[in-house]
PDB file of C-alpha atoms and ligand atoms in Angstrom:
ATOM      1  CA  MET A   9      -2.764  11.107  10.261  1.00  0.00           C
ATOM      2  CA  PRO A  10      -6.259  12.571  10.258  1.00  0.00           C
ATOM      3  CA  GLU A  11      -7.573  13.093  13.763  1.00  0.00           C
ATOM      4  CA  LEU A  12     -11.161  13.283  15.024  1.00  0.00           C
ATOM      5  CA  PRO A  13     -11.963  16.780  13.661  1.00  0.00           C
ATOM      6  CA  GLU A  14     -10.599  15.942  10.201  1.00  0.00           C
ATOM      7  CA  VAL A  15     -12.539  12.678  10.096  1.00  0.00           C
ATOM      8  CA  GLU A  16     -15.699  14.492  11.205  1.00  0.00           C
ATOM      9  CA  THR A  17     -15.159  17.115   8.496  1.00  0.00           C
ATOM     10  CA  ILE A  18     -14.787  14.435   5.833  1.00  0.00           C
ATOM     11  CA  ALA A  19     -17.763  12.402   7.073  1.00  0.00           C
ATOM     12  CA  ASN A  20     -20.006  15.501   7.116  1.00  0.00           C
ATOM     13  CA  GLY A  21     -18.785  16.558   3.679  1.00  0.00           C
ATOM     14  CA  VAL A  22     -19.391  13.145   2.147  1.00  0.00           C
ATOM     15  CA  ASN A  23     -22.778  12.905   3.886  1.00  0.00           C
ATOM     16  CA  ALA A  24     -23.909  16.205   2.365  1.00  0.00           C
ATOM     17  CA  ARG A  25     -22.882  14.986  -1.097  1.00  0.00           C
ATOM     18  CA  VAL A  26     -24.120  11.380  -1.212  1.00  0.00           C
ATOM     19  CA  ARG A  27     -26.931  10.974   1.311  1.00  0.00           C
ATOM     20  CA  GLY A  28     -29.965   9.334  -0.315  1.00  0.00           C
ATOM     21  CA  ARG A  29     -28.088   8.092  -3.407  1.00  0.00           C
ATOM     22  CA  ARG A  30     -28.163   4.489  -4.539  1.00  0.00           C
ATOM     23  CA  ILE A  31     -24.903   2.606  -5.105  1.00  0.00           C
ATOM     24  CA  THR A  32     -25.099   0.966  -8.532  1.00  0.00           C
ATOM     25  CA  ALA A  33     -21.659  -0.635  -8.800  1.00  0.00           C
ATOM     26  CA  VAL A  34     -18.607  -1.322  -6.647  1.00  0.00           C
ATOM     27  CA  TRP A  35     -15.002  -1.807  -7.749  1.00  0.00           C
ATOM     28  CA  THR A  36     -12.203  -2.874  -5.395  1.00  0.00           C
ATOM     29  CA  SER A  37      -8.466  -3.119  -5.934  1.00  0.00           C
ATOM     30  CA  SER A  38      -7.689  -6.608  -4.552  1.00  0.00           C
ATOM     31  CA  LYS A  39      -4.993  -5.237  -2.267  1.00  0.00           C
ATOM     32  CA  PRO A  40      -5.525  -7.484   0.750  1.00  0.00           C
ATOM     33  CA  GLN A  41      -4.301  -5.111   3.497  1.00  0.00           C
ATOM     34  CA  THR A  42      -7.081  -2.643   2.763  1.00  0.00           C
ATOM     35  CA  PHE A  43     -10.022  -4.997   3.195  1.00  0.00           C
ATOM     36  CA  LYS A  44     -11.014  -6.178   6.655  1.00  0.00           C
ATOM     37  CA  SER A  45     -14.132  -7.795   5.197  1.00  0.00           C
ATOM     38  CA  PRO A  46     -13.853  -9.913   2.043  1.00  0.00           C
ATOM     39  CA  GLU A  47     -14.056  -7.737  -1.047  1.00  0.00           C
ATOM     40  CA  THR A  48     -16.871  -9.885  -2.405  1.00  0.00           C
ATOM     41  CA  GLU A  49     -18.880  -9.197   0.763  1.00  0.00           C
ATOM     42  CA  ILE A  50     -18.260  -5.466   0.496  1.00  0.00           C
ATOM     43  CA  ALA A  51     -19.291  -5.427  -3.162  1.00  0.00           C
ATOM     44  CA  SER A  52     -22.369  -7.615  -2.716  1.00  0.00           C
ATOM     45  CA  THR A  53     -23.587  -5.711   0.354  1.00  0.00           C
ATOM     46  CA  LEU A  54     -23.120  -2.245  -1.110  1.00  0.00           C
ATOM     47  CA  THR A  55     -24.277  -2.864  -4.668  1.00  0.00           C
ATOM     48  CA  GLY A  56     -27.896  -1.793  -5.068  1.00  0.00           C
ATOM     49  CA  SER A  57     -28.129  -0.331  -1.558  1.00  0.00           C
ATOM     50  CA  ARG A  58     -29.136   3.208  -0.697  1.00  0.00           C
ATOM     51  CA  ILE A  59     -26.937   5.492   1.412  1.00  0.00           C
ATOM     52  CA  GLU A  60     -28.891   6.645   4.466  1.00  0.00           C
ATOM     53  CA  SER A  61     -26.169   8.667   6.146  1.00  0.00           C
ATOM     54  CA  VAL A  62     -22.453   9.101   6.621  1.00  0.00           C
ATOM     55  CA  ARG A  63     -21.173   9.961  10.082  1.00  0.00           C
ATOM     56  CA  ARG A  64     -18.096   9.749  12.270  1.00  0.00           C
ATOM     57  CA  VAL A  65     -17.627   7.316  15.167  1.00  0.00           C
ATOM     58  CA  GLY A  66     -14.239   7.826  16.814  1.00  0.00           C
ATOM     59  CA  LYS A  67     -11.878   8.051  13.862  1.00  0.00           C
ATOM     60  CA  THR A  68     -14.003   5.774  11.694  1.00  0.00           C
ATOM     61  CA  ILE A  69     -16.297   7.001   8.922  1.00  0.00           C
ATOM     62  CA  VAL A  70     -19.547   5.029   9.065  1.00  0.00           C
ATOM     63  CA  MET A  71     -21.738   4.869   5.962  1.00  0.00           C
ATOM     64  CA  THR A  72     -25.152   3.461   6.866  1.00  0.00           C
ATOM     65  CA  ILE A  73     -26.832   1.763   3.932  1.00  0.00           C
ATOM     66  CA  ARG A  74     -30.322   0.384   3.468  1.00  0.00           C
ATOM     67  CA  LEU A  75     -30.158  -3.010   1.812  1.00  0.00           C
ATOM     68  CA  GLU A  76     -32.018  -3.850  -1.345  1.00  0.00           C
ATOM     69  CA  PRO A  77     -35.072  -6.055  -0.629  1.00  0.00           C
ATOM     70  CA  THR A  78     -33.602  -8.805  -2.829  1.00  0.00           C
ATOM     71  CA  LEU A  79     -30.639  -9.083  -0.476  1.00  0.00           C
ATOM     72  CA  ARG A  80     -32.776  -9.812   2.560  1.00  0.00           C
ATOM     73  CA  SER A  81     -33.445 -13.419   3.242  1.00  0.00           C
ATOM     74  CA  ALA A  82     -36.963 -14.161   4.390  1.00  0.00           C
ATOM     75  CA  LYS A  83     -36.290 -16.005   7.630  1.00  0.00           C
ATOM     76  CA  ASP A  84     -35.108 -14.766  11.039  1.00  0.00           C
ATOM     77  CA  GLY A  85     -35.749 -11.106  10.304  1.00  0.00           C
ATOM     78  CA  PRO A  86     -32.273 -10.313   8.995  1.00  0.00           C
ATOM     79  CA  PRO A  87     -30.898  -6.796   9.288  1.00  0.00           C
ATOM     80  CA  ARG A  88     -32.379  -4.237   6.948  1.00  0.00           C
ATOM     81  CA  THR A  89     -29.410  -1.967   7.198  1.00  0.00           C
ATOM     82  CA  ALA A  90     -25.677  -2.490   7.229  1.00  0.00           C
ATOM     83  CA  GLU A  91     -22.747  -0.174   7.757  1.00  0.00           C
ATOM     84  CA  PHE A  92     -19.698   0.368   5.595  1.00  0.00           C
ATOM     85  CA  LEU A  93     -16.791   1.301   7.871  1.00  0.00           C
ATOM     86  CA  ILE A  94     -13.984   3.381   6.441  1.00  0.00           C
ATOM     87  CA  HIS A  95     -10.867   3.973   8.500  1.00  0.00           C
ATOM     88  CA  LEU A  96      -8.509   6.399   6.789  1.00  0.00           C
ATOM     89  CA  GLY A  97      -5.321   5.169   8.485  1.00  0.00           C
ATOM     90  CA  MET A  98      -2.295   7.391   7.837  1.00  0.00           C
ATOM     91  CA  THR A  99      -2.919   8.553   4.294  1.00  0.00           C
ATOM     92  CA  GLY A 100      -6.444   7.497   3.308  1.00  0.00           C
ATOM     93  CA  ARG A 101      -8.770   9.914   1.519  1.00  0.00           C
ATOM     94  CA  LEU A 102     -12.433   9.658   0.638  1.00  0.00           C
ATOM     95  CA  LEU A 103     -13.399  11.632  -2.443  1.00  0.00           C
ATOM     96  CA  VAL A 104     -16.686  12.364  -4.172  1.00  0.00           C
ATOM     97  CA  CYS A 105     -16.136  13.115  -7.862  1.00  0.00           C
ATOM     98  CA  THR A 106     -17.478  12.841 -11.371  1.00  0.00           C
ATOM     99  CA  PRO A 107     -16.384   9.857 -13.486  1.00  0.00           C
ATOM    100  CA  GLU A 108     -14.265  12.090 -15.756  1.00  0.00           C
ATOM    101  CA  MET A 109     -11.890  12.844 -12.898  1.00  0.00           C
ATOM    102  CA  PRO A 110      -8.753  10.736 -13.497  1.00  0.00           C
ATOM    103  CA  VAL A 111      -8.517   7.845 -11.060  1.00  0.00           C
ATOM    104  CA  ALA A 112      -5.626   8.578  -8.714  1.00  0.00           C
ATOM    105  CA  PRO A 113      -2.891   6.000  -8.149  1.00  0.00           C
ATOM    106  CA  HIS A 114      -3.544   3.907  -5.028  1.00  0.00           C
ATOM    107  CA  THR A 115      -7.322   3.990  -5.446  1.00  0.00           C
ATOM    108  CA  HIS A 116      -8.623   0.894  -3.646  1.00  0.00           C
ATOM    109  CA  ALA A 117     -12.395   1.221  -3.906  1.00  0.00           C
ATOM    110  CA  VAL A 118     -14.855   3.038  -6.164  1.00  0.00           C
ATOM    111  CA  LEU A 119     -18.581   3.177  -5.422  1.00  0.00           C
ATOM    112  CA  THR A 120     -20.570   4.325  -8.445  1.00  0.00           C
ATOM    113  CA  LEU A 121     -23.742   6.253  -7.543  1.00  0.00           C
ATOM    114  CA  ASP A 122     -27.034   6.415  -9.420  1.00  0.00           C
ATOM    115  CA  ASP A 123     -26.240   9.950 -10.617  1.00  0.00           C
ATOM    116  CA  ALA A 124     -22.935   8.650 -12.109  1.00  0.00           C
ATOM    117  CA  ARG A 125     -20.760  10.344  -9.507  1.00  0.00           C
ATOM    118  CA  GLU A 126     -18.248   8.194  -7.675  1.00  0.00           C
ATOM    119  CA  VAL A 127     -17.079   7.815  -4.095  1.00  0.00           C
ATOM    120  CA  ARG A 128     -13.418   6.845  -4.204  1.00  0.00           C
ATOM    121  CA  PHE A 129     -11.147   5.572  -1.462  1.00  0.00           C
ATOM    122  CA  VAL A 130      -7.499   6.437  -2.146  1.00  0.00           C
ATOM    123  CA  ASP A 131      -4.734   5.312   0.210  1.00  0.00           C
ATOM    124  CA  PRO A 132      -1.043   5.301  -0.838  1.00  0.00           C
ATOM    125  CA  ARG A 133       0.328   3.763   2.354  1.00  0.00           C
ATOM    126  CA  ARG A 134      -2.481   1.266   2.830  1.00  0.00           C
ATOM    127  CA  PHE A 135      -2.970   1.621   6.575  1.00  0.00           C
ATOM    128  CA  GLY A 136      -6.615   2.448   5.896  1.00  0.00           C
ATOM    129  CA  ARG A 137      -9.255  -0.247   6.368  1.00  0.00           C
ATOM    130  CA  LEU A 138     -12.624  -0.966   4.760  1.00  0.00           C
ATOM    131  CA  SER A 139     -15.168  -3.354   6.250  1.00  0.00           C
ATOM    132  CA  ILE A 140     -18.859  -4.159   6.535  1.00  0.00           C
ATOM    133  CA  HIS A 141     -20.550  -4.079   9.931  1.00  0.00           C
ATOM    134  CA  HIS A 142     -23.891  -5.815  10.032  1.00  0.00           C
ATOM    135  CA  THR A 143     -26.356  -3.937  12.167  1.00  0.00           C
ATOM    136  CA  ASP A 144     -28.248  -6.203  14.498  1.00  0.00           C
ATOM    137  CA  ALA A 145     -31.959  -6.070  13.731  1.00  0.00           C
ATOM    138  CA  ALA A 146     -32.990  -5.818  17.403  1.00  0.00           C
ATOM    139  CA  GLU A 147     -30.525  -2.992  17.937  1.00  0.00           C
ATOM    140  CA  GLU A 148     -31.931  -1.170  15.005  1.00  0.00           C
ATOM    141  CA  SER A 149     -35.570  -1.471  16.039  1.00  0.00           C
ATOM    142  CA  ALA A 150     -34.695  -0.242  19.547  1.00  0.00           C
ATOM    143  CA  GLY A 151     -32.971   2.780  18.052  1.00  0.00           C
ATOM    144  CA  THR A 152     -30.222   2.638  20.656  1.00  0.00           C
ATOM    145  CA  ILE A 153     -27.880   0.012  21.953  1.00  0.00           C
ATOM    146  CA  THR A 154     -26.631  -0.487  25.448  1.00  0.00           C
ATOM    147  CA  LYS A 155     -23.022  -0.793  26.368  1.00  0.00           C
ATOM    148  CA  SER A 156     -21.910  -1.275  29.962  1.00  0.00           C
ATOM    149  CA  GLY A 157     -25.543  -0.742  30.897  1.00  0.00           C
ATOM    150  CA  ARG A 158     -25.567   2.790  29.523  1.00  0.00           C
ATOM    151  CA  GLN A 159     -27.567   4.123  26.655  1.00  0.00           C
ATOM    152  CA  GLN A 160     -25.312   5.001  23.756  1.00  0.00           C
ATOM    153  CA  LYS A 161     -26.059   7.871  21.466  1.00  0.00           C
ATOM    154  CA  PHE A 162     -25.444   5.897  18.281  1.00  0.00           C
ATOM    155  CA  ALA A 163     -27.383   2.993  16.901  1.00  0.00           C
ATOM    156  CA  GLY A 164     -25.214   0.436  15.177  1.00  0.00           C
ATOM    157  CA  TYR A 165     -21.435   0.655  15.141  1.00  0.00           C
ATOM    158  CA  ALA A 166     -20.276   2.386  18.312  1.00  0.00           C
ATOM    159  CA  GLY A 167     -16.526   1.732  18.305  1.00  0.00           C
ATOM    160  CA  PRO A 168     -14.459   0.477  21.216  1.00  0.00           C
ATOM    161  CA  GLY A 169     -14.410   3.552  23.508  1.00  0.00           C
ATOM    162  CA  SER A 170     -16.592   6.506  24.485  1.00  0.00           C
ATOM    163  CA  GLU A 171     -17.253   9.439  22.209  1.00  0.00           C
ATOM    164  CA  PRO A 172     -15.312  12.451  23.528  1.00  0.00           C
ATOM    165  CA  LEU A 173     -17.851  14.995  22.273  1.00  0.00           C
ATOM    166  CA  ALA A 174     -20.817  13.193  23.842  1.00  0.00           C
ATOM    167  CA  ILE A 175     -19.511  11.720  27.101  1.00  0.00           C
ATOM    168  CA  SER A 176     -21.019  13.080  30.340  1.00  0.00           C
ATOM    169  CA  LEU A 177     -18.800  14.531  33.057  1.00  0.00           C
ATOM    170  CA  ASP A 178     -19.510  11.606  35.404  1.00  0.00           C
ATOM    171  CA  ASP A 179     -18.572   9.062  32.741  1.00  0.00           C
ATOM    172  CA  PHE A 180     -15.480  11.073  31.815  1.00  0.00           C
ATOM    173  CA  VAL A 181     -14.296  11.187  35.445  1.00  0.00           C
ATOM    174  CA  ALA A 182     -14.972   7.454  35.823  1.00  0.00           C
ATOM    175  CA  LEU A 183     -12.664   6.649  32.895  1.00  0.00           C
ATOM    176  CA  PHE A 184      -9.617   7.712  34.909  1.00  0.00           C
ATOM    177  CA  HIS A 185     -10.598   6.224  38.251  1.00  0.00           C
ATOM    178  CA  ASN A 186      -7.798   3.915  39.534  1.00  0.00           C
ATOM    179  CA  ARG A 187      -5.864   4.374  36.301  1.00  0.00           C
ATOM    180  CA  ARG A 188      -2.176   4.557  37.127  1.00  0.00           C
ATOM    181  CA  THR A 189      -0.932   5.537  33.683  1.00  0.00           C
ATOM    182  CA  PRO A 190       0.046   9.126  32.851  1.00  0.00           C
ATOM    183  CA  ILE A 191      -2.993  11.193  31.899  1.00  0.00           C
ATOM    184  CA  LYS A 192      -1.626  11.711  28.371  1.00  0.00           C
ATOM    185  CA  ALA A 193      -1.435   7.941  27.816  1.00  0.00           C
ATOM    186  CA  ALA A 194      -4.982   7.540  29.165  1.00  0.00           C
ATOM    187  CA  LEU A 195      -6.264  10.216  26.769  1.00  0.00           C
ATOM    188  CA  LEU A 196      -4.682   8.373  23.827  1.00  0.00           C
ATOM    189  CA  ASN A 197      -6.110   5.007  24.922  1.00  0.00           C
ATOM    190  CA  GLN A 198      -8.747   4.393  22.256  1.00  0.00           C
ATOM    191  CA  SER A 199     -10.610   1.871  24.404  1.00  0.00           C
ATOM    192  CA  LEU A 200     -11.356   4.704  26.873  1.00  0.00           C
ATOM    193  CA  LEU A 201     -12.041   7.648  24.545  1.00  0.00           C
ATOM    194  CA  HIS A 202     -12.056   7.014  20.838  1.00  0.00           C
ATOM    195  CA  GLY A 203     -10.721   9.482  18.340  1.00  0.00           C
ATOM    196  CA  VAL A 204      -8.447  11.593  20.576  1.00  0.00           C
ATOM    197  CA  GLY A 205      -5.010  11.746  18.974  1.00  0.00           C
ATOM    198  CA  ASN A 206      -1.660  13.250  19.878  1.00  0.00           C
ATOM    199  CA  ILE A 207      -2.310  16.857  18.842  1.00  0.00           C
ATOM    200  CA  TYR A 208      -5.591  17.282  20.690  1.00  0.00           C
ATOM    201  CA  ALA A 209      -4.361  15.443  23.793  1.00  0.00           C
ATOM    202  CA  ASP A 210      -1.419  17.885  24.117  1.00  0.00           C
ATOM    203  CA  GLU A 211      -3.565  20.929  23.360  1.00  0.00           C
ATOM    204  CA  ALA A 212      -6.331  19.929  25.796  1.00  0.00           C
ATOM    205  CA  LEU A 213      -3.853  19.227  28.620  1.00  0.00           C
ATOM    206  CA  PHE A 214      -2.268  22.644  28.104  1.00  0.00           C
ATOM    207  CA  ARG A 215      -5.628  24.403  28.186  1.00  0.00           C
ATOM    208  CA  ALA A 216      -6.569  22.512  31.364  1.00  0.00           C
ATOM    209  CA  GLY A 217      -3.194  23.307  33.019  1.00  0.00           C
ATOM    210  CA  ILE A 218      -2.383  19.628  33.602  1.00  0.00           C
ATOM    211  CA  ARG A 219       1.112  18.155  33.195  1.00  0.00           C
ATOM    212  CA  PRO A 220       0.939  15.198  30.727  1.00  0.00           C
ATOM    213  CA  THR A 221       2.977  12.968  33.062  1.00  0.00           C
ATOM    214  CA  ARG A 222       0.537  13.204  35.996  1.00  0.00           C
ATOM    215  CA  GLN A 223      -0.957   9.885  37.051  1.00  0.00           C
ATOM    216  CA  ALA A 224      -4.536   9.800  35.781  1.00  0.00           C
ATOM    217  CA  ALA A 225      -5.978   8.479  39.052  1.00  0.00           C
ATOM    218  CA  ARG A 226      -4.503  11.394  41.036  1.00  0.00           C
ATOM    219  CA  ILE A 227      -6.083  14.177  39.038  1.00  0.00           C
ATOM    220  CA  SER A 228      -8.825  15.956  40.946  1.00  0.00           C
ATOM    221  CA  HIS A 229     -12.472  16.053  39.934  1.00  0.00           C
ATOM    222  CA  GLU A 230     -12.169  19.799  39.351  1.00  0.00           C
ATOM    223  CA  GLU A 231      -9.165  19.314  37.044  1.00  0.00           C
ATOM    224  CA  LEU A 232     -10.904  16.546  35.102  1.00  0.00           C
ATOM    225  CA  LYS A 233     -13.883  18.839  34.662  1.00  0.00           C
ATOM    226  CA  LYS A 234     -11.519  21.425  33.148  1.00  0.00           C
ATOM    227  CA  LEU A 235      -9.861  18.765  30.991  1.00  0.00           C
ATOM    228  CA  ARG A 236     -13.151  17.557  29.540  1.00  0.00           C
ATOM    229  CA  ALA A 237     -14.207  21.127  28.769  1.00  0.00           C
ATOM    230  CA  ALA A 238     -10.807  21.827  27.150  1.00  0.00           C
ATOM    231  CA  LEU A 239     -10.947  18.670  25.058  1.00  0.00           C
ATOM    232  CA  VAL A 240     -14.447  19.426  23.798  1.00  0.00           C
ATOM    233  CA  ALA A 241     -13.441  23.032  23.088  1.00  0.00           C
ATOM    234  CA  VAL A 242     -10.337  22.176  21.014  1.00  0.00           C
ATOM    235  CA  LEU A 243     -12.142  19.460  19.064  1.00  0.00           C
ATOM    236  CA  LYS A 244     -15.134  21.709  18.323  1.00  0.00           C
ATOM    237  CA  GLN A 245     -12.872  24.586  17.330  1.00  0.00           C
ATOM    238  CA  ALA A 246     -11.046  22.322  14.870  1.00  0.00           C
ATOM    239  CA  ILE A 247     -14.310  20.919  13.470  1.00  0.00           C
ATOM    240  CA  LYS A 248     -15.515  24.467  12.880  1.00  0.00           C
ATOM    241  CA  LEU A 249     -12.266  25.286  11.116  1.00  0.00           C
ATOM    242  CA  GLY A 250     -12.621  22.141   8.983  1.00  0.00           C
ATOM    243  CA  GLY A 251     -16.118  23.083   7.900  1.00  0.00           C
ATOM    244  CA  SER A 252     -14.771  25.980   5.855  1.00  0.00           C
ATOM    245  CA  SER A 253     -12.220  23.809   4.069  1.00  0.00           C
ATOM    246  CA  VAL A 254     -14.218  20.597   3.615  1.00  0.00           C
ATOM    247  CA  SER A 255     -14.139  20.922  -0.150  1.00  0.00           C
ATOM    248  CA  ASP A 256     -10.348  20.557  -0.134  1.00  0.00           C
ATOM    249  CA  TYR A 257     -10.631  17.016   1.178  1.00  0.00           C
ATOM    250  CA  VAL A 258     -13.816  15.657  -0.269  1.00  0.00           C
ATOM    251  CA  ASP A 259     -14.147  17.226  -3.713  1.00  0.00           C
ATOM    252  CA  ALA A 260     -10.614  17.843  -4.933  1.00  0.00           C
ATOM    253  CA  ASP A 261      -8.358  15.165  -6.301  1.00  0.00           C
ATOM    254  CA  GLY A 262      -5.192  16.868  -5.044  1.00  0.00           C
ATOM    255  CA  VAL A 263      -3.389  15.985  -1.857  1.00  0.00           C
ATOM    256  CA  ARG A 264      -3.804  18.717   0.713  1.00  0.00           C
ATOM    257  CA  GLY A 265      -2.468  18.919   4.224  1.00  0.00           C
ATOM    258  CA  PHE A 266      -5.155  18.839   6.847  1.00  0.00           C
ATOM    259  CA  PHE A 267      -6.184  22.103   8.458  1.00  0.00           C
ATOM    260  CA  GLN A 268      -4.577  22.833  11.803  1.00  0.00           C
ATOM    261  CA  LEU A 269      -5.516  24.835  14.814  1.00  0.00           C
ATOM    262  CA  ARG A 270      -3.105  27.509  15.888  1.00  0.00           C
ATOM    263  CA  HIS A 271      -1.347  25.170  18.300  1.00  0.00           C
ATOM    264  CA  LYS A 272      -0.458  26.392  21.758  1.00  0.00           C
ATOM    265  CA  VAL A 273       2.053  23.647  22.564  1.00  0.00           C
ATOM    266  CA  TYR A 274       1.995  20.912  19.921  1.00  0.00           C
ATOM    267  CA  GLN A 275       5.269  20.949  17.939  1.00  0.00           C
ATOM    268  CA  ARG A 276       6.284  24.296  19.435  1.00  0.00           C
ATOM    269  CA  THR A 277       9.342  22.909  21.277  1.00  0.00           C
ATOM    270  CA  GLY A 278      11.594  25.755  22.508  1.00  0.00           C
ATOM    271  CA  GLU A 279       9.158  28.453  21.433  1.00  0.00           C
ATOM    272  CA  PRO A 280       7.714  30.743  24.123  1.00  0.00           C
ATOM    273  CA  CYS A 281       4.453  29.679  25.778  1.00  0.00           C
ATOM    274  CA  ARG A 282       1.633  31.867  24.467  1.00  0.00           C
ATOM    275  CA  ALA A 283       0.500  32.465  28.056  1.00  0.00           C
ATOM    276  CA  CYS A 284       3.726  32.912  30.089  1.00  0.00           C
ATOM    277  CA  ARG A 285       6.681  32.990  27.621  1.00  0.00           C
ATOM    278  CA  THR A 286       8.393  29.930  29.198  1.00  0.00           C
ATOM    279  CA  PRO A 287       9.932  27.790  26.412  1.00  0.00           C
ATOM    280  CA  ILE A 288       7.699  24.828  25.518  1.00  0.00           C
ATOM    281  CA  LYS A 289       9.261  21.480  26.415  1.00  0.00           C
ATOM    282  CA  ARG A 290       9.096  18.205  24.546  1.00  0.00           C
ATOM    283  CA  MET A 291       9.376  14.689  25.929  1.00  0.00           C
ATOM    284  CA  THR A 292       8.438  11.224  24.753  1.00  0.00           C
ATOM    285  CA  LEU A 293       5.488   9.736  26.612  1.00  0.00           C
ATOM    286  CA  ALA A 294       3.650   6.548  25.655  1.00  0.00           C
ATOM    287  CA  GLY A 295       5.885   6.489  22.594  1.00  0.00           C
ATOM    288  CA  ARG A 296       4.600   9.843  21.367  1.00  0.00           C
ATOM    289  CA  GLY A 297       6.167  13.284  21.175  1.00  0.00           C
ATOM    290  CA  THR A 298       4.554  15.252  24.008  1.00  0.00           C
ATOM    291  CA  HIS A 299       4.634  19.030  24.304  1.00  0.00           C
ATOM    292  CA  PHE A 300       3.869  21.088  27.393  1.00  0.00           C
ATOM    293  CA  CYS A 301       4.577  24.324  29.259  1.00  0.00           C
ATOM    294  CA  PRO A 302       6.523  23.557  32.467  1.00  0.00           C
ATOM    295  CA  THR A 303       5.106  26.695  34.092  1.00  0.00           C
ATOM    296  CA  CYS A 304       1.434  26.638  33.114  1.00  0.00           C
ATOM    297  CA  GLN A 305       0.937  22.873  33.467  1.00  0.00           C
ATOM    298  CA  LYS A 306       1.166  21.485  37.009  1.00  0.00           C
TER     299      LYS A 306
HETATM  300 ZN1  LIG B 410       3.115  28.767  30.017  1.00  0.00          ZN
END
């Protein structure tokens, strides 16, 4: 499953390729699982609109579009922009290609652009989701929205949790206050931090020296400071790595495995810790395979 850095890589790659283009036609596959908004709504909203930007929010790709004037109704100042949300699920891919490129099996949506190129959503296992999010006009004019009384970085769709690359230390520490679950489970809880998956949770906990089973509420301020820094560092490192291979995901029609960091603990069960040579242990926590060094992580 693509994690935050992979989704960011794809969103940035698609943004660089389609920003500013107009969508002239939309085709959808009629496979009901894929569409969280009615297909007719997706097609009617996107057709004729212009793509303003493509970005990542959590593990969702958000395509902001400016609606055609004909689609705006005159009364009540309706939204001038909308957002097309693309969640890749387990196997979803978003490709930008020329029309000659054969359409892959399991293609569920094709947006035709005004330069004849196409944005295609391909998803064999159909855990991916496509939907339209209507941006509130007031939100848009303010430029920011408030959530829990705090200013959020993003206008429009903000997802359920906080953004791990943007959250302040105080807000990060507050997430775990009074939380009795193991820290690993708290890191995976998408309503707290969105976009952190199994790999980066294990890798960040190793780098911070924190045992995944520790109760979140009992982790010291100093340790949480280290954990936030470790999480940001592993995510940024992976995003940087993805930047060099973006073309493999966005341009090509082949199926490629996602890039991976050189893991320190993830899926290295029984192998020596890169810091102390103790064999890496594996356990199941919150239903997920969890990897840690019993010596380095306290
Ligand atoms: Zn170790």
